[in-house]
XYZ file of C-alpha atoms in Angstrom:
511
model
C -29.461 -57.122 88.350
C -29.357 -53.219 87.235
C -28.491 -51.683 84.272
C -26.450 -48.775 83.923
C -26.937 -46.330 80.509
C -24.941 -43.767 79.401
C -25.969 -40.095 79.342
C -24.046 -37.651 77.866
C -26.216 -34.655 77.950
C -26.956 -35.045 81.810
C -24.801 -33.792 85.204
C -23.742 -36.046 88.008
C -21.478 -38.928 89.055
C -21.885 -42.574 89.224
C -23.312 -43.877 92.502
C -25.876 -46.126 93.267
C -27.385 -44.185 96.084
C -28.348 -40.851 93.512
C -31.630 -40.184 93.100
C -32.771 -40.232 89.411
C -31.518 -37.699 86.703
C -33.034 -36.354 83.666
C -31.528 -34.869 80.835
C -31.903 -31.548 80.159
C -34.005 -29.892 77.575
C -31.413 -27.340 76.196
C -27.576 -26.963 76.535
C -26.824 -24.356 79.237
C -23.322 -23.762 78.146
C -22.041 -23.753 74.642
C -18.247 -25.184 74.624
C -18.169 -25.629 70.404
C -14.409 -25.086 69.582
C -15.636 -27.185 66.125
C -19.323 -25.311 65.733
C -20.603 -28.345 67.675
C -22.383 -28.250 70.591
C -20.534 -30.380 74.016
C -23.041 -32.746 75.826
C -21.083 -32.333 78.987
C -18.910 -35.571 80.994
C -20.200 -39.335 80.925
C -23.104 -39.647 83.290
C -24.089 -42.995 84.387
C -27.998 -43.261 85.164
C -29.922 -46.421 86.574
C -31.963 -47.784 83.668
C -33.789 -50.941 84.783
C -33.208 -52.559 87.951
C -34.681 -56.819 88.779
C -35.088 -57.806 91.481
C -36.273 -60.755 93.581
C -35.031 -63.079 90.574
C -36.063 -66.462 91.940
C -34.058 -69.548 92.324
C -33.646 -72.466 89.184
C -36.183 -74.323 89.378
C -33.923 -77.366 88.658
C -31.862 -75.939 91.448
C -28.684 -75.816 89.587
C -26.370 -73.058 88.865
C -25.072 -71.670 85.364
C -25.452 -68.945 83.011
C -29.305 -68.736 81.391
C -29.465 -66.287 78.807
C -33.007 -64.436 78.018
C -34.384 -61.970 75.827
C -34.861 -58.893 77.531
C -37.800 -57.804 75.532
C -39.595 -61.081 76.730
C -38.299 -60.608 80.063
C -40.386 -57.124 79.802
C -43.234 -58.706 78.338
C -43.459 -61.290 80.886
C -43.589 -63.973 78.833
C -40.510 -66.190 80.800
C -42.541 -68.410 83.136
C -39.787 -69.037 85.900
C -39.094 -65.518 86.055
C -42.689 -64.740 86.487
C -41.933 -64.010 90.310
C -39.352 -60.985 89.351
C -39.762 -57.864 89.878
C -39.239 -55.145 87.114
C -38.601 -51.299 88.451
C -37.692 -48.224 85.536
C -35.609 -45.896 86.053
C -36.682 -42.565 85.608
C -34.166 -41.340 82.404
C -36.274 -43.511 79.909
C -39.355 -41.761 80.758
C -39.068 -38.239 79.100
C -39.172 -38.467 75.436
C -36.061 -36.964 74.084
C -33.512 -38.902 71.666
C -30.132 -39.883 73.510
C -27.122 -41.876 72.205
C -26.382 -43.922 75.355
C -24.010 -47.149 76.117
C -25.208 -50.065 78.186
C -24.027 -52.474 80.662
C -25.099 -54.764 83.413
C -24.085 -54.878 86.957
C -24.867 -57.806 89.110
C -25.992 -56.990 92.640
C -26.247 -59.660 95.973
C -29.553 -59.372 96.886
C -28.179 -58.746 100.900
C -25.382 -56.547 99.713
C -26.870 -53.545 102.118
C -26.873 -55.980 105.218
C -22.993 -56.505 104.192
C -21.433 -52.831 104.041
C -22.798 -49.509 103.211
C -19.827 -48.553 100.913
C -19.977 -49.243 97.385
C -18.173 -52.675 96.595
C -15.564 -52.861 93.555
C -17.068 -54.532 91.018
C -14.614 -57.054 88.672
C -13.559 -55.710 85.239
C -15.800 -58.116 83.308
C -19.088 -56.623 85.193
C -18.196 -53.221 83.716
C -17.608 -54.132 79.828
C -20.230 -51.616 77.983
C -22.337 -51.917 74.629
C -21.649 -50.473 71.658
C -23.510 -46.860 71.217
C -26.900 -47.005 70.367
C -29.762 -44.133 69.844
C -32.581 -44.298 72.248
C -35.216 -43.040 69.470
C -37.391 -39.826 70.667
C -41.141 -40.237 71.029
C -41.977 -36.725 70.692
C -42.767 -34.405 67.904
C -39.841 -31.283 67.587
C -41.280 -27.895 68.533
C -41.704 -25.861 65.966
C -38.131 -23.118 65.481
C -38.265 -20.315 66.832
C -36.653 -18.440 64.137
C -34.979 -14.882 65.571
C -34.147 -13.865 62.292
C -32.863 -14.311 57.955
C -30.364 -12.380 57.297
C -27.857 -11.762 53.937
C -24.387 -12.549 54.316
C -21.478 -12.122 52.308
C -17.796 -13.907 51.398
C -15.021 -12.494 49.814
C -12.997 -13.888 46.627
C -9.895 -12.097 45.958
C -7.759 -13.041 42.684
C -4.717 -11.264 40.623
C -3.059 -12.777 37.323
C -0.579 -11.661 35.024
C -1.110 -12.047 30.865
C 1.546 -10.703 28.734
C 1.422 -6.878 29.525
C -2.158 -6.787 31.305
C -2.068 -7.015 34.960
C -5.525 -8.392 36.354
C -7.409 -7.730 39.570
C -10.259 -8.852 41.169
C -12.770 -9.297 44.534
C -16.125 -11.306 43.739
C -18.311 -10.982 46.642
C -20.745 -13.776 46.790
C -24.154 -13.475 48.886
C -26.065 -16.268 50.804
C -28.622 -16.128 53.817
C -27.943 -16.610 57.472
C -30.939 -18.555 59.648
C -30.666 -17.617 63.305
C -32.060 -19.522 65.740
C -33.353 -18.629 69.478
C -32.799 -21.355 72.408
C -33.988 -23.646 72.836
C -32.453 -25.455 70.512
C -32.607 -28.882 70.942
C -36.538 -29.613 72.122
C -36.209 -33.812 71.389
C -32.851 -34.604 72.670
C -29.731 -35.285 70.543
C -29.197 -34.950 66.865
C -31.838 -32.155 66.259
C -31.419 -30.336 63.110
C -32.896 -27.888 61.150
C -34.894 -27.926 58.049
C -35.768 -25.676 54.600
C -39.470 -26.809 53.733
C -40.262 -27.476 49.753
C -42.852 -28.108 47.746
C -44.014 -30.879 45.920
C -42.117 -33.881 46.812
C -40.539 -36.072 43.953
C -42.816 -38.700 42.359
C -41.683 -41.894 43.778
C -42.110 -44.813 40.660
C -41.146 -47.838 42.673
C -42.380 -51.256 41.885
C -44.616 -52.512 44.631
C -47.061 -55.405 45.221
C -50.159 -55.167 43.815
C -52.109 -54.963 47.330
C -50.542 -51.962 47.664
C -51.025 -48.745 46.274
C -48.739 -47.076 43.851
C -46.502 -44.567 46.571
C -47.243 -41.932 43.360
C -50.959 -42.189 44.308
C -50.526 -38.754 44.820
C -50.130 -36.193 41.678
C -47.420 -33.922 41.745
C -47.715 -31.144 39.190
C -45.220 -30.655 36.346
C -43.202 -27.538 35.732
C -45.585 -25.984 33.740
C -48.436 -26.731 35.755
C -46.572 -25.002 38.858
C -46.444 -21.709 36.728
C -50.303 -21.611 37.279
C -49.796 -21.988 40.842
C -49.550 -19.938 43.508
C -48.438 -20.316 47.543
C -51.802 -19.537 48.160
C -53.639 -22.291 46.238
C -51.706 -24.640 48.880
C -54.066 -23.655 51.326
C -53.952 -24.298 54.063
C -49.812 -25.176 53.799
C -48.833 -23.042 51.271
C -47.739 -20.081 53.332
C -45.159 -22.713 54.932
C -43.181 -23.816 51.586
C -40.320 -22.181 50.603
C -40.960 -19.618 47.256
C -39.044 -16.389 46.053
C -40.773 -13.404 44.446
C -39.839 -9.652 43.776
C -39.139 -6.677 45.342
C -43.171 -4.968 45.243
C -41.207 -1.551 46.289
C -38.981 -2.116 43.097
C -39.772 -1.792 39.197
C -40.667 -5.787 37.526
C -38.791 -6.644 35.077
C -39.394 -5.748 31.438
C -38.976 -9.211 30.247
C -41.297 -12.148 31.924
C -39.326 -14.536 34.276
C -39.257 -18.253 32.315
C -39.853 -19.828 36.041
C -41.838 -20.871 38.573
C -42.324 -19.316 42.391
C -41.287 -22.853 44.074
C -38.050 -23.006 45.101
C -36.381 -26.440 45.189
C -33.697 -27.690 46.455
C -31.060 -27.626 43.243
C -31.368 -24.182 44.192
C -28.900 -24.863 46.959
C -25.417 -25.641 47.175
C -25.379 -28.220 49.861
C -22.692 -28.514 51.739
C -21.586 -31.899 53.010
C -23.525 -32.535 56.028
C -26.555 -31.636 54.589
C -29.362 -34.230 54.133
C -32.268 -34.238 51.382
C -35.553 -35.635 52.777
C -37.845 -36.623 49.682
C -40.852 -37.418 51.494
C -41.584 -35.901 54.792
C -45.250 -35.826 56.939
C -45.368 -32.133 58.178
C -47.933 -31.428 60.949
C -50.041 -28.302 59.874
C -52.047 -27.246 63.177
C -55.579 -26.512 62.811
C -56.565 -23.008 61.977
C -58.195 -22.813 65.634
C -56.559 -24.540 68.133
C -59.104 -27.476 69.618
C -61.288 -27.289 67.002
C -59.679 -27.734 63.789
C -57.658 -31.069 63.402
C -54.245 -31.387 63.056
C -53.374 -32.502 59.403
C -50.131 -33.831 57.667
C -48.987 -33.104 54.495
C -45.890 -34.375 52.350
C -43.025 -32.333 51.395
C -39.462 -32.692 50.736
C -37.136 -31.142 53.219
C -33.077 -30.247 53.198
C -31.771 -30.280 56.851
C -28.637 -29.041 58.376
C -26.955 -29.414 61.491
C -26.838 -26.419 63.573
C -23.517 -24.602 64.095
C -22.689 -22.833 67.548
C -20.196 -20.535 68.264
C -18.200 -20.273 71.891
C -20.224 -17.409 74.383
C -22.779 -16.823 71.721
C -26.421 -17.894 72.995
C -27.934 -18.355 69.432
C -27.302 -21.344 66.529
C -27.298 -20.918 63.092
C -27.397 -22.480 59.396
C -25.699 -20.534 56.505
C -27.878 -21.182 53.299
C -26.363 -20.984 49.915
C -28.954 -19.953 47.565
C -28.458 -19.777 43.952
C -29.757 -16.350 42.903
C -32.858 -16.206 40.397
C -31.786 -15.652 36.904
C -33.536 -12.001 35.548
C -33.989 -10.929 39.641
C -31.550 -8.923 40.828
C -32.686 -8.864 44.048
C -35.333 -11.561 44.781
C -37.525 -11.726 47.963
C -37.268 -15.285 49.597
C -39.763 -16.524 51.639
C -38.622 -20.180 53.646
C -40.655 -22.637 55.712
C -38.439 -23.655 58.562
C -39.134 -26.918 60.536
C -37.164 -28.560 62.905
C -36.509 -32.810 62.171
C -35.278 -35.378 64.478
C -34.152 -38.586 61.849
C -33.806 -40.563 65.235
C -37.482 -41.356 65.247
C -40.019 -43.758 64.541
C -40.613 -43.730 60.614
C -43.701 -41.709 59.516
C -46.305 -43.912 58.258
C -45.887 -44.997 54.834
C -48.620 -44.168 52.057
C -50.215 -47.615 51.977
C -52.009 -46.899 55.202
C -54.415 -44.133 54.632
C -56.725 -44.222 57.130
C -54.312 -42.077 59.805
C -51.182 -40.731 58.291
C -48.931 -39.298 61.299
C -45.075 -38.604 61.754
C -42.727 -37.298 64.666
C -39.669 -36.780 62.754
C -40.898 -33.020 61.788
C -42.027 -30.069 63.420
C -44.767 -27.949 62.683
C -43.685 -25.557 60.133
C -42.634 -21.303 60.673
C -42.027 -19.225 57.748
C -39.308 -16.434 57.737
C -38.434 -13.891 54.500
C -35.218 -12.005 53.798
C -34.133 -10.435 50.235
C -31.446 -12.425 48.805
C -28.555 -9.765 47.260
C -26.734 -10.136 43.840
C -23.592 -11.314 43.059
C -21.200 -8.231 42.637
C -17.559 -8.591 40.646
C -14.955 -5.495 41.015
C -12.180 -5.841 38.447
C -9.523 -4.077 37.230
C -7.356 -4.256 34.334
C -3.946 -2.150 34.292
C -1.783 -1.494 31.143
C 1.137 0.378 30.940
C 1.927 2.046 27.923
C 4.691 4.351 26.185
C 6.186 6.149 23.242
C 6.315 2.669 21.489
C 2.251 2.611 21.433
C 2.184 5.584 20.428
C 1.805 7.562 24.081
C 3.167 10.806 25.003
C 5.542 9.385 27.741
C 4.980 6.617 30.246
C 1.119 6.222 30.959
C -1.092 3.847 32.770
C -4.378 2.576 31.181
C -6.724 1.464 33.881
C -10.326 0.328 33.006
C -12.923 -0.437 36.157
C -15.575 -2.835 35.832
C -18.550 -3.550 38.195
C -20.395 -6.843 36.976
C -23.318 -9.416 38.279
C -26.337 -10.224 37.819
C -28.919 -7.519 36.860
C -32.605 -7.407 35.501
C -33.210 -6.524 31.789
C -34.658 -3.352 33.143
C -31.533 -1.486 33.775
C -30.836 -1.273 29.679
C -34.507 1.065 29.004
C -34.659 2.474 32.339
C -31.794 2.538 35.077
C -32.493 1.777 38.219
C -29.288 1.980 39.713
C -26.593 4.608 39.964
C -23.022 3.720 40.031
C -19.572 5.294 41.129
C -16.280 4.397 40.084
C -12.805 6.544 41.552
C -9.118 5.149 41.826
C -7.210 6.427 44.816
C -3.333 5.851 45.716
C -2.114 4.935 49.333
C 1.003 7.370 50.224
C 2.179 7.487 53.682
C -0.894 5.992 55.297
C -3.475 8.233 53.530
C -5.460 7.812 50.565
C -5.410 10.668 48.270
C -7.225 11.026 44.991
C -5.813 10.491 41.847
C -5.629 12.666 38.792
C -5.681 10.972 35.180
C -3.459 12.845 31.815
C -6.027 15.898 31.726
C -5.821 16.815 35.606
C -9.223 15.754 36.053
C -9.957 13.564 38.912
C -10.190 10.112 38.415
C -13.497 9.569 39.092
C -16.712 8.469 36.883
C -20.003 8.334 38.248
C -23.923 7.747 36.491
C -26.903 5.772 35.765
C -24.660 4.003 32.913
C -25.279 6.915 30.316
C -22.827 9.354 31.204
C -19.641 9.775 28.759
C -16.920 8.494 31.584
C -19.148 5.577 32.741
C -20.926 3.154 30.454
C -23.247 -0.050 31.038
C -23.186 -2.909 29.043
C -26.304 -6.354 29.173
C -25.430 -9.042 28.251
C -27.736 -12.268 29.276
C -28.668 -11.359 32.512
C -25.506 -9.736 33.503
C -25.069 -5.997 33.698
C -21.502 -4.160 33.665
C -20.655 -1.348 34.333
C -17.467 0.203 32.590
C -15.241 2.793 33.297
C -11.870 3.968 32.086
C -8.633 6.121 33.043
C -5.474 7.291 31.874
C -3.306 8.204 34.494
C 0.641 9.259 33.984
C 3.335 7.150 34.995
C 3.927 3.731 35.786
C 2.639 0.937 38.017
C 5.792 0.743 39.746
C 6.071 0.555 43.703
C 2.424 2.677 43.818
C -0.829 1.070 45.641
C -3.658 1.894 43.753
C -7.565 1.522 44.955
C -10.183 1.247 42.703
C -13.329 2.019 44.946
C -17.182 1.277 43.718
C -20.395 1.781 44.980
C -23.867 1.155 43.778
C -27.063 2.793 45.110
C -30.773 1.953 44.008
C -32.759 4.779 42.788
C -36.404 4.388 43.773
C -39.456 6.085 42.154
C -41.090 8.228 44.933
C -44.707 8.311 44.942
C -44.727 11.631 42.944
C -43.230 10.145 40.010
C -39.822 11.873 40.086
C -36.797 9.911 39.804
C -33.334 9.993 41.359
C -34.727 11.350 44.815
C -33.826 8.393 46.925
C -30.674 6.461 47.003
C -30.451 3.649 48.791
C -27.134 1.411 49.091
C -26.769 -1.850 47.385
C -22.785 -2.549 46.934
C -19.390 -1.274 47.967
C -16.222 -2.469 47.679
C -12.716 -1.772 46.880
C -9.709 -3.999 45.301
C -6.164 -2.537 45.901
C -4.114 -2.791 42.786
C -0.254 -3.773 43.509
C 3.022 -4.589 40.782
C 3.128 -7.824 40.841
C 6.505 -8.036 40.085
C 6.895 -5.781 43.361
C 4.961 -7.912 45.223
C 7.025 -11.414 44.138
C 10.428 -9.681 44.990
């Protein structure tokens, strides 16, 4: 009898004369139309093969079913006599989704004819997929970089005489991955580390200890805590601080420096891990034992892209409220859910787990939110106007820290410019000047209002004429000032934002 499994990950054809395949550690081609990774054809590997099954000892024939695990174990006594020979794709340690079936063999079929021999349709009915677990631990990522990345909302409405504009560019982080990616086999993903795990209050026995045997600190108790007081695991967890090259804030930050995960917006095939055992390697290696500590980790599957030899995860952080610009610092593991369970709490004496990796930490700076709007007017005699005019007001809004108000630290430009004939050419407003206003958010053309934690800053035109058939462009940018070490200020600029939102009739546009 031999037993055929299902490989999906490994190269070759189906023949019982092949000498034994493995799967591979790492995909050597990415074919991910979808983001996914491909796992190559069906492969069909000897498993187990039994032989020398001895006769009845009734002597009759019929079916006799047995468990295959007692089989194994050798606890059947007339099949004591049989011998038992693995193939070699159980014995690495990687997880595989794999499909079973059994083939019966006559034990003189190579006396009979050295060509394979058709087997009957009912010999080649296969199981339903199963997951051969992993028995190793995931290698820790090897992260090649955390970078910011940026989408794009456009949106235009009409209200009465007003003609709205807008482009909201939203910021997130990009994780980036070297190979290889997937160290344990199948359905490896990646993982944002946190710190502490919820309190589990769940009613147990009373031989066994509470699973909240373990304190986790309240919100206010975290404010007293640092990464560092986590020692030796705290430079793994995921916290967010500020810019040290940048001013602090004015006003004190109501919050603490662990991040958590309802500061993400998961998307769907994201997975919250409460409790997790993380491996934390001794401070010299061979001397120091290996220790585990719980956390709660978010995973995410990785996404691959056709000819590209690095995987990613796009994070969606929420920005922290009064930080414009926060420094975020993640611990990045790798998990593999098709493992053995780590070891529950009740059993203290060795706490171990092979579902996570040992931790790396990676930082980035995670950019604000930035809103371009425009608002157009037209106006005439019947306002009041000197002839057909256009009142255009500018506004560059997000998220800003209370500093800006007392002391800028920011300088912002605002211009509108018209597309004729394939060029952009500057527009003048009713006094000739150009239209153009440019400042720290004290200047006379452009003003900055703060308002809970949002900062906006304001600028408005006049320009003659109507909206008609003309494409406008209302262009911003925003620079940082930084204090050099002399003290002077407004000596380096360095860019934060620009963007640009082309203002159209709508009625134009609709006909």
């Amino acid at each position: 009898m031999m037993g055929y499994r299902h490989i999906r990950s490994c190269a070759g054809r189906f023949g019982n004369a092949r000498s034994p395949q493995f799967a591979p550690n790492e995909v050597s081609e990415i074919v991910a139309s979808n983001g996914e990774p491909s796992f190559g054809n069906k492969v069909w590997s000897e498993v187990l093969r039994i032989q020398n099954i001895p006769l009845p000892v009734d002597g009759r024939s019929g079916p006799r079913r047995y468990r295959l695990e007692e089989l194994l174990l050798g606890r059947i006594a007339e099949m004591q006599k049989a011998t038992i020979q693995y193939g070699a794709p159980l014995q690495h340690g990687q997880a595989r989704q794999a499909t079973f079936r059994v083939v019966p063999i006559a034990r003189h079929v190579s006396m009979i004819s050295r060509k394979a021999i058709a087997l009957p349709g009912q010999f080649l009915k296969e199981t339903a997929p199963v997951w051969i677990p992993a028995t190793i631990r995931p290698a820790a990522p090897d992260v090649k970089e955390l970078v910011p990345i940026f989408s794009w909302d456009d949106h235009s409405s009409v209200d009465k005489a007003v003609a709205r504009f807008s482009r909201t560019r939203k910021t997130g982080l990009r994780l980036v991955l070297r190979r290889p990616w997937f160290s344990t086999g199948e359905g490896e993903r990646v993982g944002i580390v946190f710190w502490p795990p919820p309190v589990l209050n769940l009613p147990l026995l009373k031989t066994q200890p509470p699973f909240n045997e373990i304190e986790v600190p309240q919100s206010t108790a975290l404010g007293l805590l640092t990464e560092e007081d986590l020692d030796p695991f705290g430079r793994f967890v995921s916290v967010w601080g500020i810019d040290p090259i940048k001013r602090e804030p004015l006003e004190p930050i109501d919050r603490h420096r662990f991040l958590s995960w309802n500061d993400l917006k998961l998307p769907d095939k994201a997975m919250l891990h409460p409790r997790v055992l993380m491996p934390i390697p001794g401070a010299i290696p061979g001397q120091n034992k290996e220790i585990f500590v719980e956390v709660s980790v978010v995973s995410f599957p990785l996404t691959f892209v056709n000819g590209e030899r690095d995987a990613y995860v796009d994070i969606d952080l929420a920005p922290v409220k009064g930080v414009a610009e926060a420094v975020v610092r993640l611990g990045v593991v790798r998990m593999q859910l098709n493992a053995r369970q780590d070891t529950p709490p009740s059993q203290r004496i060795d706490r171990s787990g092979i579902r996570c990796s040992p931790p790396v930490a990676v930082q980035s700076q995670l950019l604000p939110e930035r809103r371009l709007s425009v608002s157009v007017t037209e106006v005439n005699s019947k306002h009041g106007a000197d002839g057909d005019q256009l009142s255009v007001s500018v506004v560059l809004s997000g998220p800003a820290a209370p500093i800006v108000v007392k002391k800028p630290d920011a300088r912002v430009s605002i211009e509108l410019s018209e597309h004729i004939s394939g060029e952009e050419l500057a527009v003048k407003t009713i006094g000739g000047r150009r239209a153009r206003a440019e400042g720290s958010g004290d200047s006379k053309e452009l003003f900055l209002k703060y308002d809970k934690g949002e900062a906006s800053w304001v600028a408005n035109f006049l320009l003659p004429g109507k909206l008609g058939t003309r494409n406008l462009v209302a262009l911003a940018r925003e620079e940082a000032l930084m204090d050099p070490a002399n003290g002077k200020i407004d000596t380096v600029d360095l860019p934060g934002y620009f963007g640009k939102v082309v203002v159209r009739n709508p009625l134009v546009i609709r006909g």
